[in-house]
């Protein structure tokens, strides 16, 4: 059985470094200590920069992850109708979140993504 061996990896792969906290970040911290205003855009915190959370996506994921919520009549007052409809649509296709699917992902979701890209 083949195995991963350092001797078989290309030199560029071996030389790869994780730089999220590298030289640029350290230089920015130093400038910040000197009183300069720094906007850290590379550390994965879009909300810290004022980006509004993607509420619809979070609502759909919450309902798909906890489908028992859809059985509660009061849920319509807490989630928008389009999020409820999308969650029901996905659950009908996926059966549950975490269930095995085609390795390429849900056929329904792939089709929706393809249609979105065609409309752009």
PDB file of C-alpha atoms in Angstrom:
ATOM      1  CA  UNK A   1       0.000   0.000   0.000  1.00  0.00           C
ATOM      2  CA  UNK A   2       1.415   3.442  -0.942  1.00  0.00           C
ATOM      3  CA  UNK A   3       2.188   5.798   1.901  1.00  0.00           C
ATOM      4  CA  UNK A   4       3.054   9.434   2.226  1.00  0.00           C
ATOM      5  CA  UNK A   5       6.803   9.866   2.480  1.00  0.00           C
ATOM      6  CA  UNK A   6       8.665  13.158   2.808  1.00  0.00           C
ATOM      7  CA  UNK A   7      11.232  11.974   0.294  1.00  0.00           C
ATOM      8  CA  UNK A   8       8.484  11.742  -2.361  1.00  0.00           C
ATOM      9  CA  UNK A   9       7.078  15.243  -1.863  1.00  0.00           C
ATOM     10  CA  UNK A  10       8.043  18.062  -4.235  1.00  0.00           C
ATOM     11  CA  UNK A  11      10.438  20.671  -2.778  1.00  0.00           C
ATOM     12  CA  UNK A  12       7.849  23.457  -3.083  1.00  0.00           C
ATOM     13  CA  UNK A  13       5.430  21.495  -0.917  1.00  0.00           C
ATOM     14  CA  UNK A  14       8.113  20.925   1.676  1.00  0.00           C
ATOM     15  CA  UNK A  15       8.986  24.634   1.677  1.00  0.00           C
ATOM     16  CA  UNK A  16       5.356  25.737   2.230  1.00  0.00           C
ATOM     17  CA  UNK A  17       4.831  27.814   5.359  1.00  0.00           C
ATOM     18  CA  UNK A  18       1.697  28.777   7.234  1.00  0.00           C
ATOM     19  CA  UNK A  19       1.863  32.569   7.147  1.00  0.00           C
ATOM     20  CA  UNK A  20      -1.388  33.788   8.726  1.00  0.00           C
ATOM     21  CA  UNK A  21       0.712  34.887  11.675  1.00  0.00           C
ATOM     22  CA  UNK A  22       3.846  35.457   9.626  1.00  0.00           C
ATOM     23  CA  UNK A  23       5.976  38.463   8.754  1.00  0.00           C
ATOM     24  CA  UNK A  24       3.158  40.670   7.418  1.00  0.00           C
ATOM     25  CA  UNK A  25       1.013  40.080  10.487  1.00  0.00           C
ATOM     26  CA  UNK A  26       3.922  40.735  12.848  1.00  0.00           C
ATOM     27  CA  UNK A  27       4.791  43.962  11.002  1.00  0.00           C
ATOM     28  CA  UNK A  28       1.159  45.074  11.251  1.00  0.00           C
ATOM     29  CA  UNK A  29       1.158  44.402  14.982  1.00  0.00           C
ATOM     30  CA  UNK A  30       4.296  46.511  15.362  1.00  0.00           C
ATOM     31  CA  UNK A  31       2.684  49.388  13.440  1.00  0.00           C
ATOM     32  CA  UNK A  32      -0.385  49.051  15.640  1.00  0.00           C
ATOM     33  CA  UNK A  33       1.795  49.306  18.777  1.00  0.00           C
ATOM     34  CA  UNK A  34       3.151  52.568  17.330  1.00  0.00           C
ATOM     35  CA  UNK A  35      -0.378  53.972  17.111  1.00  0.00           C
ATOM     36  CA  UNK A  36      -1.202  53.228  13.485  1.00  0.00           C
ATOM     37  CA  UNK A  37      -4.710  52.020  12.671  1.00  0.00           C
ATOM     38  CA  UNK A  38      -4.555  48.549  11.162  1.00  0.00           C
ATOM     39  CA  UNK A  39      -7.427  46.674   9.530  1.00  0.00           C
ATOM     40  CA  UNK A  40      -6.661  42.970   9.803  1.00  0.00           C
ATOM     41  CA  UNK A  41      -8.297  41.436   6.738  1.00  0.00           C
ATOM     42  CA  UNK A  42      -6.420  38.156   6.598  1.00  0.00           C
ATOM     43  CA  UNK A  43      -7.348  36.527   9.885  1.00  0.00           C
ATOM     44  CA  UNK A  44     -10.775  35.204   8.910  1.00  0.00           C
ATOM     45  CA  UNK A  45     -13.060  37.539  10.831  1.00  0.00           C
ATOM     46  CA  UNK A  46     -15.363  39.256   8.314  1.00  0.00           C
ATOM     47  CA  UNK A  47     -17.826  40.300  11.036  1.00  0.00           C
ATOM     48  CA  UNK A  48     -15.025  42.170  12.768  1.00  0.00           C
ATOM     49  CA  UNK A  49     -14.778  44.276   9.612  1.00  0.00           C
ATOM     50  CA  UNK A  50     -18.495  45.029   9.625  1.00  0.00           C
ATOM     51  CA  UNK A  51     -19.724  42.361   7.215  1.00  0.00           C
ATOM     52  CA  UNK A  52     -23.312  41.477   7.997  1.00  0.00           C
ATOM     53  CA  UNK A  53     -23.737  37.777   8.893  1.00  0.00           C
ATOM     54  CA  UNK A  54     -25.332  35.627   6.210  1.00  0.00           C
ATOM     55  CA  UNK A  55     -28.555  35.204   8.191  1.00  0.00           C
ATOM     56  CA  UNK A  56     -30.519  33.200   5.593  1.00  0.00           C
ATOM     57  CA  UNK A  57     -27.795  30.559   5.287  1.00  0.00           C
ATOM     58  CA  UNK A  58     -27.535  30.274   9.070  1.00  0.00           C
ATOM     59  CA  UNK A  59     -31.305  29.948   9.410  1.00  0.00           C
ATOM     60  CA  UNK A  60     -31.488  27.170   6.805  1.00  0.00           C
ATOM     61  CA  UNK A  61     -28.560  25.304   8.369  1.00  0.00           C
ATOM     62  CA  UNK A  62     -30.159  25.579  11.823  1.00  0.00           C
ATOM     63  CA  UNK A  63     -33.425  24.095  10.559  1.00  0.00           C
ATOM     64  CA  UNK A  64     -31.720  21.313   8.613  1.00  0.00           C
ATOM     65  CA  UNK A  65     -29.511  20.479  11.591  1.00  0.00           C
ATOM     66  CA  UNK A  66     -32.505  20.416  13.950  1.00  0.00           C
ATOM     67  CA  UNK A  67     -35.470  19.323  11.815  1.00  0.00           C
ATOM     68  CA  UNK A  68     -37.654  18.827  14.905  1.00  0.00           C
ATOM     69  CA  UNK A  69     -37.953  22.634  14.907  1.00  0.00           C
ATOM     70  CA  UNK A  70     -40.030  22.384  11.740  1.00  0.00           C
ATOM     71  CA  UNK A  71     -42.668  20.453  13.692  1.00  0.00           C
ATOM     72  CA  UNK A  72     -43.175  23.369  16.101  1.00  0.00           C
ATOM     73  CA  UNK A  73     -46.057  25.614  14.930  1.00  0.00           C
ATOM     74  CA  UNK A  74     -44.386  28.614  16.595  1.00  0.00           C
ATOM     75  CA  UNK A  75     -41.335  28.304  14.361  1.00  0.00           C
ATOM     76  CA  UNK A  76     -43.030  30.317  11.590  1.00  0.00           C
ATOM     77  CA  UNK A  77     -42.857  33.356  13.870  1.00  0.00           C
ATOM     78  CA  UNK A  78     -39.135  32.877  14.453  1.00  0.00           C
ATOM     79  CA  UNK A  79     -37.880  31.955  10.958  1.00  0.00           C
ATOM     80  CA  UNK A  80     -38.819  33.488   7.601  1.00  0.00           C
ATOM     81  CA  UNK A  81     -40.987  31.423   5.278  1.00  0.00           C
ATOM     82  CA  UNK A  82     -38.277  31.163   2.598  1.00  0.00           C
ATOM     83  CA  UNK A  83     -35.766  29.690   5.087  1.00  0.00           C
ATOM     84  CA  UNK A  84     -38.358  27.157   6.268  1.00  0.00           C
ATOM     85  CA  UNK A  85     -39.207  26.205   2.681  1.00  0.00           C
ATOM     86  CA  UNK A  86     -35.534  25.817   1.728  1.00  0.00           C
ATOM     87  CA  UNK A  87     -34.825  23.671   4.804  1.00  0.00           C
ATOM     88  CA  UNK A  88     -37.769  21.395   3.966  1.00  0.00           C
ATOM     89  CA  UNK A  89     -36.566  21.153   0.368  1.00  0.00           C
ATOM     90  CA  UNK A  90     -33.045  20.161   1.473  1.00  0.00           C
ATOM     91  CA  UNK A  91     -34.295  17.687   4.075  1.00  0.00           C
ATOM     92  CA  UNK A  92     -36.478  15.991   1.466  1.00  0.00           C
ATOM     93  CA  UNK A  93     -33.367  15.511  -0.670  1.00  0.00           C
ATOM     94  CA  UNK A  94     -30.749  14.810   2.027  1.00  0.00           C
ATOM     95  CA  UNK A  95     -32.876  12.997   4.635  1.00  0.00           C
ATOM     96  CA  UNK A  96     -30.620  14.441   7.350  1.00  0.00           C
ATOM     97  CA  UNK A  97     -27.576  16.585   7.805  1.00  0.00           C
ATOM     98  CA  UNK A  98     -24.517  14.383   8.201  1.00  0.00           C
ATOM     99  CA  UNK A  99     -25.954  11.463   6.240  1.00  0.00           C
ATOM    100  CA  UNK A 100     -23.711  10.087   3.544  1.00  0.00           C
ATOM    101  CA  UNK A 101     -24.354  11.503   0.098  1.00  0.00           C
ATOM    102  CA  UNK A 102     -22.788  11.228  -3.294  1.00  0.00           C
ATOM    103  CA  UNK A 103     -19.128  12.205  -2.896  1.00  0.00           C
ATOM    104  CA  UNK A 104     -19.819  15.227  -5.104  1.00  0.00           C
ATOM    105  CA  UNK A 105     -22.532  16.417  -2.689  1.00  0.00           C
ATOM    106  CA  UNK A 106     -26.286  16.693  -2.953  1.00  0.00           C
ATOM    107  CA  UNK A 107     -27.551  16.544  -6.516  1.00  0.00           C
ATOM    108  CA  UNK A 108     -30.199  19.137  -5.626  1.00  0.00           C
ATOM    109  CA  UNK A 109     -27.663  21.600  -4.231  1.00  0.00           C
ATOM    110  CA  UNK A 110     -25.288  21.062  -7.172  1.00  0.00           C
ATOM    111  CA  UNK A 111     -28.175  21.733  -9.578  1.00  0.00           C
ATOM    112  CA  UNK A 112     -29.154  24.896  -7.711  1.00  0.00           C
ATOM    113  CA  UNK A 113     -25.567  26.150  -7.762  1.00  0.00           C
ATOM    114  CA  UNK A 114     -25.300  25.428 -11.501  1.00  0.00           C
ATOM    115  CA  UNK A 115     -28.559  27.301 -12.184  1.00  0.00           C
ATOM    116  CA  UNK A 116     -27.378  30.260 -10.088  1.00  0.00           C
ATOM    117  CA  UNK A 117     -24.079  30.413 -11.997  1.00  0.00           C
ATOM    118  CA  UNK A 118     -25.892  30.263 -15.333  1.00  0.00           C
ATOM    119  CA  UNK A 119     -28.112  33.221 -14.322  1.00  0.00           C
ATOM    120  CA  UNK A 120     -25.160  35.405 -13.253  1.00  0.00           C
TER     121      UNK A 120
END
